[in-house]
Coordinates of C-alpha atoms in Angstrom, one line a residue:
Chain D
M1 CA 0.0 0.1 0.3
M2 CA 1.6 3.4 -0.9
Q3 CA 2.5 4.8 2.9
H4 CA 0.7 8.8 1.7
E5 CA -2.7 7.5 1.0
N6 CA -4.7 8.4 3.5
P7 CA -5.7 6.0 6.4
T8 CA -8.4 3.5 6.5
L9 CA -10.9 3.4 9.7
L10 CA -10.1 0.5 10.8
E11 CA -5.8 1.2 10.4
L12 CA -6.4 4.4 12.1
Q13 CA -8.8 3.1 15.1
Q14 CA -6.0 -0.1 15.3
W15 CA -3.3 2.0 15.3
M16 CA -4.5 4.9 18.4
K17 CA -5.5 1.7 20.5
W18 CA -2.2 0.7 20.0
V19 CA -0.6 3.8 21.2
I20 CA -3.0 4.8 24.1
T21 CA -2.7 1.3 25.1
D22 CA 1.1 0.6 25.2
P23 CA 1.6 0.2 28.5
R24 CA 4.7 2.4 27.8
G25 CA 3.3 5.5 27.6
V26 CA 2.5 7.3 24.2
T27 CA 6.2 8.7 24.1
T28 CA 8.4 6.1 24.1
A29 CA 5.5 3.6 22.3
L30 CA 6.2 6.2 19.5
T31 CA 9.9 6.3 19.5
E32 CA 11.2 2.7 21.1
V33 CA 11.0 -1.1 19.9
P34 CA 9.7 -2.6 22.5
N35 CA 12.0 -5.9 23.8
L36 CA 10.6 -9.0 22.1
N37 CA 10.8 -11.1 25.3
L38 CA 7.8 -8.8 26.8
P39 CA 5.1 -10.6 28.0
F40 CA 2.2 -10.2 25.7
L41 CA 3.5 -8.5 23.1
I42 CA 1.1 -8.0 21.3
R43 CA 0.3 -5.2 23.2
Y44 CA 3.4 -3.3 22.5
L45 CA 3.4 -3.8 18.8
A46 CA 3.1 -1.4 16.4
P47 CA 0.7 -1.7 14.0
E48 CA 2.0 -1.9 10.3
R49 CA 0.7 1.2 9.5
N50 CA 1.2 4.5 11.3
C51 CA -1.2 7.1 11.3
L52 CA 0.6 9.8 13.4
G53 CA 1.1 11.8 10.5
F54 CA -2.7 11.9 9.8
I55 CA -2.9 13.7 13.3
M56 CA -3.6 17.5 12.3
D57 CA -0.8 19.9 14.0
T58 CA -2.0 22.2 16.5
P59 CA 0.6 24.0 18.1
P60 CA 1.7 24.6 20.8
I61 CA 0.3 21.3 21.8
L62 CA 2.3 18.7 20.7
K63 CA 0.6 15.4 19.1
C64 CA 2.3 13.3 21.7
E65 CA 0.7 15.3 23.9
R66 CA -2.4 15.1 22.9
L67 CA -2.6 11.5 22.7
D68 CA -1.3 11.2 26.1
I69 CA -4.6 12.8 27.1
Y70 CA -6.2 9.8 25.5
A71 CA -3.8 7.5 27.1
E72 CA -4.3 9.0 30.8
A73 CA -7.7 8.8 30.7
Y74 CA -8.2 4.8 29.2
F75 CA -5.6 4.3 32.3
T76 CA -7.3 6.2 34.7
R77 CA -10.9 5.1 34.1
L78 CA -9.9 1.6 34.1
L79 CA -7.9 2.1 37.5
E80 CA -10.4 3.9 39.4
S81 CA -13.4 0.9 38.4
F82 CA -10.4 -1.1 39.7
T83 CA -9.7 0.1 42.8
A84 CA -13.8 0.5 44.0
D85 CA -14.2 -3.2 42.5
F86 CA -11.1 -4.7 43.9
E87 CA -11.0 -2.2 47.0
I88 CA -9.4 -5.6 49.5
I89 CA -6.5 -6.8 46.9
F90 CA -6.1 -2.9 47.0
K91 CA -5.5 -2.5 50.6
V92 CA -3.6 -5.6 50.9
V93 CA -1.1 -4.8 47.9
G94 CA -1.1 -0.9 48.2
E95 CA -1.3 1.7 45.6
D96 CA 1.9 1.7 43.7
V97 CA 1.5 -2.3 43.3
F98 CA -2.3 -2.2 42.5
S99 CA -1.8 0.4 39.8
K100 CA 1.3 -2.0 38.3
L101 CA -1.4 -4.9 38.8
T102 CA -4.0 -3.4 36.8
A103 CA -1.7 -2.4 34.0
D104 CA -0.2 -5.7 34.1
Y105 CA -4.3 -7.1 33.6
L106 CA -5.0 -4.7 31.4
K107 CA -2.2 -6.1 28.8
A108 CA -3.7 -9.8 29.9
F109 CA -7.0 -8.9 29.7
P110 CA -8.0 -6.2 27.8
S111 CA -11.8 -4.5 28.2
T112 CA -14.5 -6.5 25.8
V113 CA -17.5 -5.8 27.7
P114 CA -19.7 -2.4 28.2
N115 CA -19.9 -2.3 31.9
I116 CA -16.9 -1.2 33.2
S117 CA -17.8 -3.2 36.4
E118 CA -17.4 -6.4 34.5
V119 CA -13.6 -5.8 33.3
G120 CA -12.2 -7.9 36.1
S121 CA -14.5 -11.0 35.6
H122 CA -10.7 -13.0 35.0
M123 CA -9.2 -11.3 38.1
E124 CA -8.8 -14.8 40.0
V125 CA -7.1 -16.7 36.2
F126 CA -5.0 -13.8 35.9
L127 CA -3.6 -13.1 39.5
L128 CA -2.9 -17.2 39.7
G129 CA 0.3 -16.2 37.5
H130 CA 1.3 -13.1 39.2
E131 CA 4.6 -12.4 40.7
Y132 CA 2.5 -11.0 43.9
S133 CA 0.8 -14.0 44.1
E134 CA 4.4 -15.9 45.3
D135 CA 4.7 -13.2 47.9
L136 CA 0.5 -13.4 49.0
P137 CA -0.6 -16.9 47.8
F138 CA -4.0 -16.1 48.9
L139 CA -4.9 -13.4 46.5
P140 CA -6.0 -15.5 43.5
E141 CA -8.7 -16.4 45.9
L142 CA -9.1 -12.5 47.0
G143 CA -9.6 -11.3 43.4
R144 CA -12.5 -14.9 43.1
L145 CA -14.0 -13.6 46.3
E146 CA -14.7 -9.8 45.1
W147 CA -15.3 -10.4 41.8
A148 CA -18.2 -13.1 43.2
V149 CA -18.9 -10.2 44.8
I150 CA -20.3 -8.0 42.1
Q151 CA -21.6 -10.7 40.5
T152 CA -23.9 -11.0 43.5
F153 CA -24.5 -7.2 43.6
Y154 CA -26.0 -7.3 40.1
A155 CA -27.7 -10.7 40.3
D156 CA -31.6 -10.9 39.4
E157 CA -33.7 -10.0 41.5
V158 CA -36.8 -13.2 42.5
P159 CA -39.6 -12.5 45.0
N160 CA -39.2 -13.6 48.2
L161 CA -40.8 -16.8 49.5
D162 CA -44.3 -17.0 50.0
G163 CA -44.6 -18.0 54.0
D164 CA -48.0 -19.6 53.4
S165 CA -47.2 -21.3 50.5
I166 CA -44.7 -23.4 52.7
K167 CA -48.0 -24.0 54.9
N168 CA -49.8 -25.7 51.6
I169 CA -47.5 -27.6 50.8
P170 CA -48.6 -31.4 51.9
E171 CA -46.8 -33.9 53.9
S172 CA -46.8 -36.2 51.4
S173 CA -44.7 -33.8 48.7
W174 CA -42.2 -33.1 50.8
Q175 CA -39.9 -35.9 50.0
N176 CA -40.3 -34.4 46.5
A177 CA -39.4 -31.2 47.3
E178 CA -37.2 -28.7 45.4
F179 CA -35.6 -25.2 46.5
V180 CA -34.8 -22.8 44.7
I181 CA -32.2 -20.7 45.8
D182 CA -32.1 -17.3 45.4
P183 CA -29.8 -16.0 42.3
A184 CA -27.5 -13.5 44.0
V185 CA -26.1 -16.5 46.0
Q186 CA -23.0 -17.8 45.4
L187 CA -21.3 -20.7 47.3
F188 CA -17.7 -19.6 47.8
E189 CA -15.2 -22.8 48.5
G190 CA -11.4 -22.0 48.9
K191 CA -8.2 -23.0 50.3
W192 CA -7.9 -19.0 52.0
P193 CA -10.1 -17.9 54.8
V194 CA -10.1 -14.5 52.4
D195 CA -13.7 -14.1 53.4
Q196 CA -12.2 -12.5 56.7
L197 CA -10.4 -10.2 54.8
W198 CA -13.2 -8.9 52.9
N199 CA -15.5 -8.2 56.5
A200 CA -12.3 -6.5 57.9
I201 CA -13.4 -3.5 59.2
D202 CA -10.8 -0.9 58.5
D203 CA -6.8 -1.0 57.4
T204 CA -5.8 -2.4 60.8
E205 CA -8.0 -4.7 61.2
L206 CA -6.7 -5.9 57.5
L207 CA -3.6 -6.0 58.2
K208 CA -3.8 -8.0 61.5
R209 CA -5.7 -10.8 59.5
I210 CA -3.6 -10.5 56.8
A211 CA -0.4 -11.0 59.3
A212 CA -2.9 -14.0 60.7
I213 CA -4.0 -15.7 57.9
A214 CA -3.1 -19.5 57.4
S215 CA -4.3 -21.4 54.9
R216 CA -7.1 -24.3 55.6
P217 CA -10.0 -25.0 53.8
T218 CA -13.0 -22.7 53.1
Y219 CA -16.8 -22.5 52.7
S220 CA -18.0 -19.2 52.2
L221 CA -21.9 -17.5 51.2
V222 CA -21.7 -14.5 49.1
S223 CA -25.5 -13.3 49.6
R224 CA -27.8 -10.0 48.8
R225 CA -30.1 -8.8 51.3
F226 CA -31.4 -5.6 51.1
G227 CA -29.3 -4.7 48.6
V228 CA -26.1 -5.4 50.3
V229 CA -23.9 -8.3 49.8
H230 CA -22.9 -10.1 52.8
V231 CA -20.1 -12.7 52.7
E232 CA -20.5 -15.2 55.6
E233 CA -18.2 -18.5 56.6
V234 CA -19.8 -21.6 56.8
N235 CA -19.5 -25.1 58.4
G236 CA -18.5 -27.9 55.4
V237 CA -22.0 -29.3 55.6
K238 CA -24.1 -26.3 55.8
F239 CA -22.3 -25.4 52.2
Y240 CA -22.5 -28.9 51.0
L241 CA -26.4 -29.0 51.7
L242 CA -26.5 -25.6 49.7
S243 CA -24.6 -26.7 46.7
L244 CA -27.0 -29.7 47.0
M245 CA -29.8 -27.4 46.6
K246 CA -28.6 -25.3 44.3
Q247 CA -27.8 -28.6 41.8
G248 CA -31.1 -29.2 42.0
F249 CA -31.5 -32.2 44.4
C250 CA -35.0 -32.9 46.1
L251 CA -35.1 -33.0 49.9
G252 CA -35.3 -37.0 49.8
D253 CA -31.9 -37.0 47.4
I254 CA -30.5 -34.6 50.1
C255 CA -30.6 -36.5 53.0
E256 CA -29.6 -39.2 51.5
K257 CA -26.8 -37.2 50.8
L258 CA -26.3 -35.7 54.1
A259 CA -27.0 -39.0 56.3
G260 CA -24.0 -40.7 57.3
L261 CA -22.1 -37.1 57.0
T262 CA -22.0 -36.7 60.5
L263 CA -22.4 -37.8 63.7
D264 CA -24.9 -36.2 64.7
P265 CA -27.6 -34.9 62.2
P266 CA -27.4 -31.2 60.7
P267 CA -30.8 -29.2 61.9
L268 CA -31.8 -28.9 59.0
L269 CA -35.1 -27.4 60.1
E270 CA -33.3 -24.8 61.8
W271 CA -31.4 -24.1 58.5
F272 CA -34.0 -24.0 56.1
R273 CA -36.1 -21.2 58.6
E274 CA -33.0 -19.5 58.6
W275 CA -32.3 -19.7 54.9
I276 CA -36.1 -18.3 53.9
E277 CA -36.2 -15.9 56.6
C278 CA -32.8 -14.1 54.9
G279 CA -33.9 -15.2 51.4
I280 CA -31.4 -17.6 50.2
I281 CA -34.1 -20.0 49.6
R282 CA -36.9 -18.5 47.6
K283 CA -39.2 -20.9 46.1
I284 CA -40.1 -24.5 46.8
H285 CA -40.9 -26.7 44.2
T286 CA -43.9 -29.1 44.7
K287 CA -46.1 -31.3 42.5
E288 CA -49.0 -29.2 43.5
N289 CA -47.3 -25.4 42.8
E290 CA -46.1 -27.1 39.6
S291 CA -49.7 -28.2 38.3
Chain L
M1 CA -39.0 25.3 10.5
M2 CA -39.2 23.1 13.5
K3 CA -37.5 25.2 15.9
G4 CA -35.2 22.3 18.5
S5 CA -36.8 19.7 20.4
Q6 CA -39.9 19.5 18.5
M7 CA -38.6 16.4 16.2
F8 CA -39.2 14.4 19.6
L9 CA -42.4 13.4 20.7
E10 CA -42.7 13.6 24.2
P11 CA -40.4 16.9 25.4
F12 CA -40.7 17.6 28.9
S13 CA -42.8 21.1 30.0
K14 CA -40.5 24.1 29.7
S15 CA -40.3 24.7 33.2
E16 CA -37.9 21.0 34.0
I17 CA -35.0 20.6 34.6
G18 CA -32.8 17.7 33.7
L19 CA -29.9 16.4 36.4
G20 CA -27.8 13.7 35.4
L21 CA -28.2 10.2 37.8
R22 CA -25.3 9.5 40.2
A23 CA -25.6 7.2 43.0
P24 CA -24.1 9.3 45.8
H25 CA -27.6 10.9 45.2
Y26 CA -29.8 8.2 44.9
S27 CA -31.1 8.8 49.0
A28 CA -31.1 12.3 48.6
I29 CA -33.9 11.7 45.7
L30 CA -35.6 9.2 46.9
E31 CA -36.0 10.8 50.6
S32 CA -37.2 14.4 49.3
P33 CA -38.1 13.8 45.4
P34 CA -36.9 17.6 43.6
K35 CA -39.6 19.0 41.7
Q36 CA -39.9 19.5 37.9
T37 CA -36.9 17.5 37.7
W38 CA -35.9 14.5 35.1
F39 CA -33.0 12.4 35.3
E40 CA -30.6 11.4 32.6
A41 CA -29.1 7.6 33.9
I42 CA -25.7 6.3 32.4
A43 CA -27.2 2.9 30.6
E44 CA -24.3 1.0 30.9
N45 CA -24.9 1.6 34.9
Y46 CA -27.9 -0.3 35.0
M47 CA -27.2 -3.3 32.4
G48 CA -25.4 -5.3 35.5
V49 CA -23.2 -7.8 34.3
E50 CA -23.3 -11.0 32.0
K51 CA -25.7 -13.0 33.9
G52 CA -27.4 -10.2 36.3
T53 CA -29.6 -7.6 36.0
G54 CA -30.7 -6.8 38.7
G55 CA -29.3 -5.0 41.8
R56 CA -29.7 -2.1 43.7
A57 CA -28.7 0.2 40.9
I58 CA -32.3 -1.0 38.9
R59 CA -33.8 -1.1 41.3
V60 CA -33.4 2.9 43.0
L61 CA -33.8 3.7 39.4
E62 CA -37.5 2.1 39.2
K63 CA -38.2 4.1 42.3
I64 CA -36.9 7.8 41.1
R65 CA -38.9 6.5 37.5
C66 CA -42.2 6.6 40.2
N67 CA -41.6 10.2 40.4
H68 CA -39.0 11.1 37.3
D69 CA -39.0 11.0 33.6
I70 CA -36.0 9.3 32.6
V71 CA -34.2 9.5 29.9
L72 CA -30.9 6.8 29.0
H73 CA -27.3 7.8 27.8
G74 CA -24.8 5.2 26.8
V75 CA -21.3 5.3 26.7
S76 CA -20.4 2.2 25.1
L77 CA -22.4 1.7 21.9
N78 CA -18.8 2.6 19.8
I79 CA -21.4 3.8 16.7
G80 CA -18.0 5.4 14.9
S81 CA -16.5 1.7 15.4
V82 CA -15.5 -0.6 12.2
D83 CA -16.3 -2.9 14.4
E84 CA -20.3 -4.1 13.7
P85 CA -22.7 -3.4 16.3
S86 CA -22.4 -5.4 19.4
E87 CA -25.1 -7.9 19.6
N88 CA -24.8 -8.8 22.9
Y89 CA -24.6 -4.9 24.3
L90 CA -27.6 -3.9 21.9
K91 CA -29.8 -6.4 23.4
R92 CA -28.6 -5.8 26.9
L93 CA -30.0 -2.2 26.2
K94 CA -33.2 -3.0 24.6
S95 CA -34.3 -5.0 27.7
L96 CA -33.2 -1.8 30.3
I97 CA -34.9 0.4 27.7
A98 CA -38.0 -2.0 28.3
R99 CA -38.0 -1.9 31.1
I100 CA -37.4 1.9 32.8
E101 CA -39.7 2.5 29.6
P102 CA -36.8 6.8 29.3
K103 CA -38.4 9.1 26.7
W104 CA -35.7 8.8 24.9
T105 CA -32.0 7.4 24.3
S106 CA -29.1 8.8 23.1
D107 CA -25.2 7.6 23.1
H108 CA -22.2 9.6 21.7
L109 CA -20.6 10.3 18.2
C110 CA -17.7 8.6 18.4
W111 CA -15.7 5.8 18.7
T112 CA -15.1 3.7 22.1
G113 CA -13.3 0.2 20.8
V114 CA -12.2 -1.9 17.6
N115 CA -11.6 -5.3 17.5
G116 CA -13.8 -6.1 20.5
E117 CA -11.8 -4.5 22.7
N118 CA -13.7 -1.5 25.4
L119 CA -11.0 1.3 26.1
H120 CA -14.5 3.0 27.9
D121 CA -13.5 6.4 26.1
L122 CA -14.6 8.6 23.7
L123 CA -12.5 8.7 21.1
P124 CA -12.8 11.3 18.4
L125 CA -13.6 10.1 14.7
P126 CA -12.4 11.8 11.0
Y127 CA -14.7 13.4 9.5
T128 CA -15.0 12.0 6.0
E129 CA -17.2 10.6 3.7
E130 CA -16.3 7.4 4.0
V131 CA -17.1 7.5 8.3
L132 CA -20.0 9.3 7.5
D133 CA -21.4 6.7 5.2
H134 CA -20.3 4.3 8.2
V135 CA -21.3 5.5 10.8
V136 CA -24.6 6.4 9.3
E137 CA -25.4 3.2 8.1
K138 CA -24.7 1.6 11.7
I139 CA -27.2 4.0 13.2
L140 CA -30.0 3.3 10.8
W141 CA -29.2 -0.4 11.8
V142 CA -29.4 0.6 15.9
Q143 CA -31.9 2.5 15.6
D144 CA -34.5 -0.1 13.6
F145 CA -33.1 -2.7 16.2
L146 CA -34.2 -0.5 18.9
G147 CA -37.7 0.1 17.6
R148 CA -36.6 4.0 18.7
R149 CA -34.7 6.8 17.1
M150 CA -31.6 8.2 19.4
L151 CA -29.7 11.0 19.5
F152 CA -26.1 11.4 19.1
E153 CA -23.5 14.1 21.2
N154 CA -20.5 15.9 20.3
V155 CA -17.9 14.6 22.3
S156 CA -14.8 16.8 23.5
A157 CA -11.5 16.5 21.1
Y158 CA -7.9 16.7 22.1
L159 CA -6.9 16.2 18.9
T160 CA -8.3 16.3 14.8
F161 CA -7.3 14.3 12.2
K162 CA -5.9 16.5 8.3
H163 CA -7.7 13.6 6.2
S164 CA -10.6 15.0 7.5
Q165 CA -13.1 16.3 4.7
M166 CA -15.6 18.7 7.0
E167 CA -15.7 20.3 10.2
E168 CA -17.3 18.3 13.3
W169 CA -20.4 21.0 13.0
E170 CA -20.6 19.8 9.3
F171 CA -20.2 15.7 10.4
L172 CA -22.7 16.2 12.9
S173 CA -25.5 18.0 10.9
E174 CA -25.2 15.5 8.4
I175 CA -25.2 12.6 10.4
S176 CA -28.7 13.3 11.9
R177 CA -30.0 14.6 8.7
R178 CA -28.7 11.4 7.1
A179 CA -29.8 9.2 9.9
D180 CA -32.9 10.6 10.8
C181 CA -31.5 11.0 14.4
G182 CA -31.8 13.8 17.2
I183 CA -28.7 15.2 18.2
L184 CA -27.2 15.9 22.0
L185 CA -25.8 19.3 22.0
D186 CA -22.9 19.2 24.9
I187 CA -22.4 22.3 25.0
N188 CA -19.5 22.5 27.5
N189 CA -17.8 19.9 24.8
I190 CA -18.4 22.9 21.8
Y191 CA -16.5 25.2 24.1
V192 CA -13.2 22.9 25.3
S193 CA -13.0 21.3 21.7
S194 CA -13.1 25.0 20.5
K195 CA -10.2 25.6 23.3
N196 CA -8.2 22.5 22.1
L197 CA -8.5 22.8 18.7
G198 CA -8.7 26.6 17.8
F199 CA -12.2 27.4 16.2
N200 CA -15.3 29.8 16.9
P201 CA -17.8 27.9 19.4
L202 CA -20.4 29.8 17.6
T203 CA -19.7 29.0 14.3
Y204 CA -20.5 25.4 15.4
L205 CA -23.6 26.7 16.7
D206 CA -24.5 28.2 13.5
H207 CA -24.3 25.2 11.6
I208 CA -26.3 23.2 13.8
P209 CA -30.2 22.7 12.5
P210 CA -32.1 23.9 15.1
A211 CA -34.8 20.9 14.7
R212 CA -32.4 18.4 15.3
V213 CA -31.7 19.5 18.2
G214 CA -33.1 17.3 21.2
Q215 CA -31.4 18.0 24.5
I216 CA -28.6 19.8 26.2
H217 CA -25.9 19.4 28.3
L218 CA -24.1 21.3 30.5
A219 CA -21.0 20.3 32.3
G220 CA -17.7 21.5 34.2
H221 CA -13.9 21.0 32.6
S222 CA -10.8 21.5 34.5
I223 CA -7.8 22.9 33.0
Q224 CA -4.2 21.0 31.9
K225 CA -1.0 22.4 31.6
T226 CA 1.2 20.5 29.3
N227 CA 5.2 20.9 28.6
H228 CA 4.3 23.3 25.6
G229 CA 0.6 24.7 26.6
I230 CA -3.1 24.2 28.4
C231 CA -5.7 22.1 27.3
L232 CA -9.3 21.8 28.3
I233 CA -10.4 18.8 29.9
D234 CA -13.2 17.7 29.8
T235 CA -14.0 16.3 33.4
H236 CA -17.3 17.1 35.0
D237 CA -15.7 17.8 38.3
R238 CA -16.9 21.1 38.9
P239 CA -19.9 23.8 38.4
V240 CA -20.2 24.8 34.9
P241 CA -17.9 27.7 34.2
E242 CA -19.0 31.5 32.9
P243 CA -18.1 31.0 29.6
V244 CA -19.9 27.6 29.0
W245 CA -23.1 29.4 30.5
A246 CA -22.4 32.2 28.1
L247 CA -22.3 29.9 24.8
Y248 CA -25.7 28.3 26.3
V249 CA -27.3 31.2 26.3
E250 CA -25.9 31.3 22.8
A251 CA -27.3 28.3 21.9
V252 CA -30.9 29.0 23.6
K253 CA -31.0 31.8 21.1
R254 CA -30.4 29.6 18.4
F255 CA -32.3 26.9 19.4
G256 CA -35.4 28.2 21.7
W257 CA -36.3 26.0 24.5
I258 CA -34.4 23.0 24.9
P259 CA -34.2 20.1 27.3
T260 CA -31.3 21.2 28.9
L261 CA -29.2 18.7 31.4
I262 CA -26.6 19.3 34.1
E263 CA -23.9 16.3 34.5
W264 CA -21.7 16.1 37.8
D265 CA -19.3 12.8 37.3
A266 CA -16.2 13.2 39.4
S267 CA -15.6 14.9 43.0
I268 CA -19.7 14.7 43.0
P269 CA -21.0 17.1 45.7
E270 CA -24.0 17.6 47.5
F271 CA -27.5 17.1 45.6
S272 CA -28.4 20.3 46.1
I273 CA -25.0 22.3 44.7
L274 CA -26.2 19.9 41.6
A275 CA -29.7 21.4 42.2
A276 CA -28.5 25.2 42.2
E277 CA -26.7 24.5 38.8
G278 CA -30.0 23.1 37.2
E279 CA -31.7 26.1 38.7
K280 CA -29.0 28.3 36.8
A281 CA -30.1 26.8 33.5
R282 CA -33.7 27.2 34.4
N283 CA -33.7 30.9 34.7
L284 CA -32.0 31.5 32.1
M285 CA -33.9 29.0 29.1
E286 CA -36.4 31.3 30.8
V287 CA -34.8 34.9 30.6
T288 CA -33.3 33.4 26.7
S289 CA -35.8 31.6 24.9

């Protein structure tokens, strides 16, 4: 192609995307060839068509400075959004590291979504391979938890369970009854009690909890009550029971699976009552209410 | 000739003013609903995430909808990109429109990403015949998909392209004529771009077809020093400055009464301060139109 021809819209947009998202900054991107050993090299490589010459000279401000405005806006907007959405990771690693972490994340997982709150959906996968997770091995799970909180916050809403409908279920139907769990509920299983970090009330408390954190199997329930997201640790049996209900097992099958799991029979009735009261269980399917 | 906003069905009453709806103001608005006020909600903030469209934000919007008219304003339609319109995005937008029933829906005349990536920024287009054809075709397609006419907003610009064949106001006017869409005229953006790129903002206003203007935006901007001069940045983080108010008066003289909205997106003040800005716009509109 003759280089004096005007760039196509595709060429221009690909070039501008590259120059304002190059993690080295606009000036370096335009003047220095990237090291070919860089991870995510594609983020640094200039497209074939250089479009700098097609930006109007409007003195006294240089073209680079004009492009810098867009580059800064791109990164700042995403950094602000990440800081709000991954608040605990931000507090754990500190401002400078979080900024670098965000830049690295965007190299690995550039946004393809309309809502800026969705950009961090790959945080766990990203942190699994990140150098900071070597010193803070709970970081990937914390990333998964904070993303789960976002999903719970935005989950669809369904009506509360009507208490009268439970009274009308004949005894003979309970065996095959299935429980519909609130779509906002997420069951979080991990090797680190990151729920404790999430629930740390202030920075001092958070630092204490980070210092004391030790790997152990952890089961947490992420739920939404009156629009507010809660994260609470639950015991393994409760977690198993909730996961069976979420998978759609009927009460009869659930009881069969739970039999012999613990020495003492779990207080199922009490748990069911609690989950109905706080909106974890939203509906009970029986033959009667299905017909 | 029709004057501004007459092309759109159901305009607001002339005494109403628009305010940008932002989360820090939810409680104030719900506790004491301001009179004669409509709100503009950023569409993406209420779309939820891929697997969930609920949550506090949409519930609050539905409550506010009970007392106030709502318009939706998008930031990710990406109408100027070479990418095809995102079906996923449009389905979510359509679903939100069905749920909220806004008076109208708007987005920006710009591109926000390419090759499937979203840069979450409002990026400038070269104003060429080729781009004009491309954007018109996309707007027609999107309006057909949504089953409604949209408004498109002029964005703040920090650079222009040598190969542009027309001025921004010509491009915007031609887009609105050929795609039969409305114009959301952002007065602050005109002012900011005029200072950054060196054109007369009154020339811009003079070339906008009044009948196409469906809404006006007003906002504040900041000044950024570079090594070689200063740039105005469209930050929406402070009151509307005097030169933008003055340009607004000029716009009202040309277009008559237009639904006007105050945007304030960063360093968000108490609701009363935002409302006072709205009151100022209302008074200026009354005196001038």
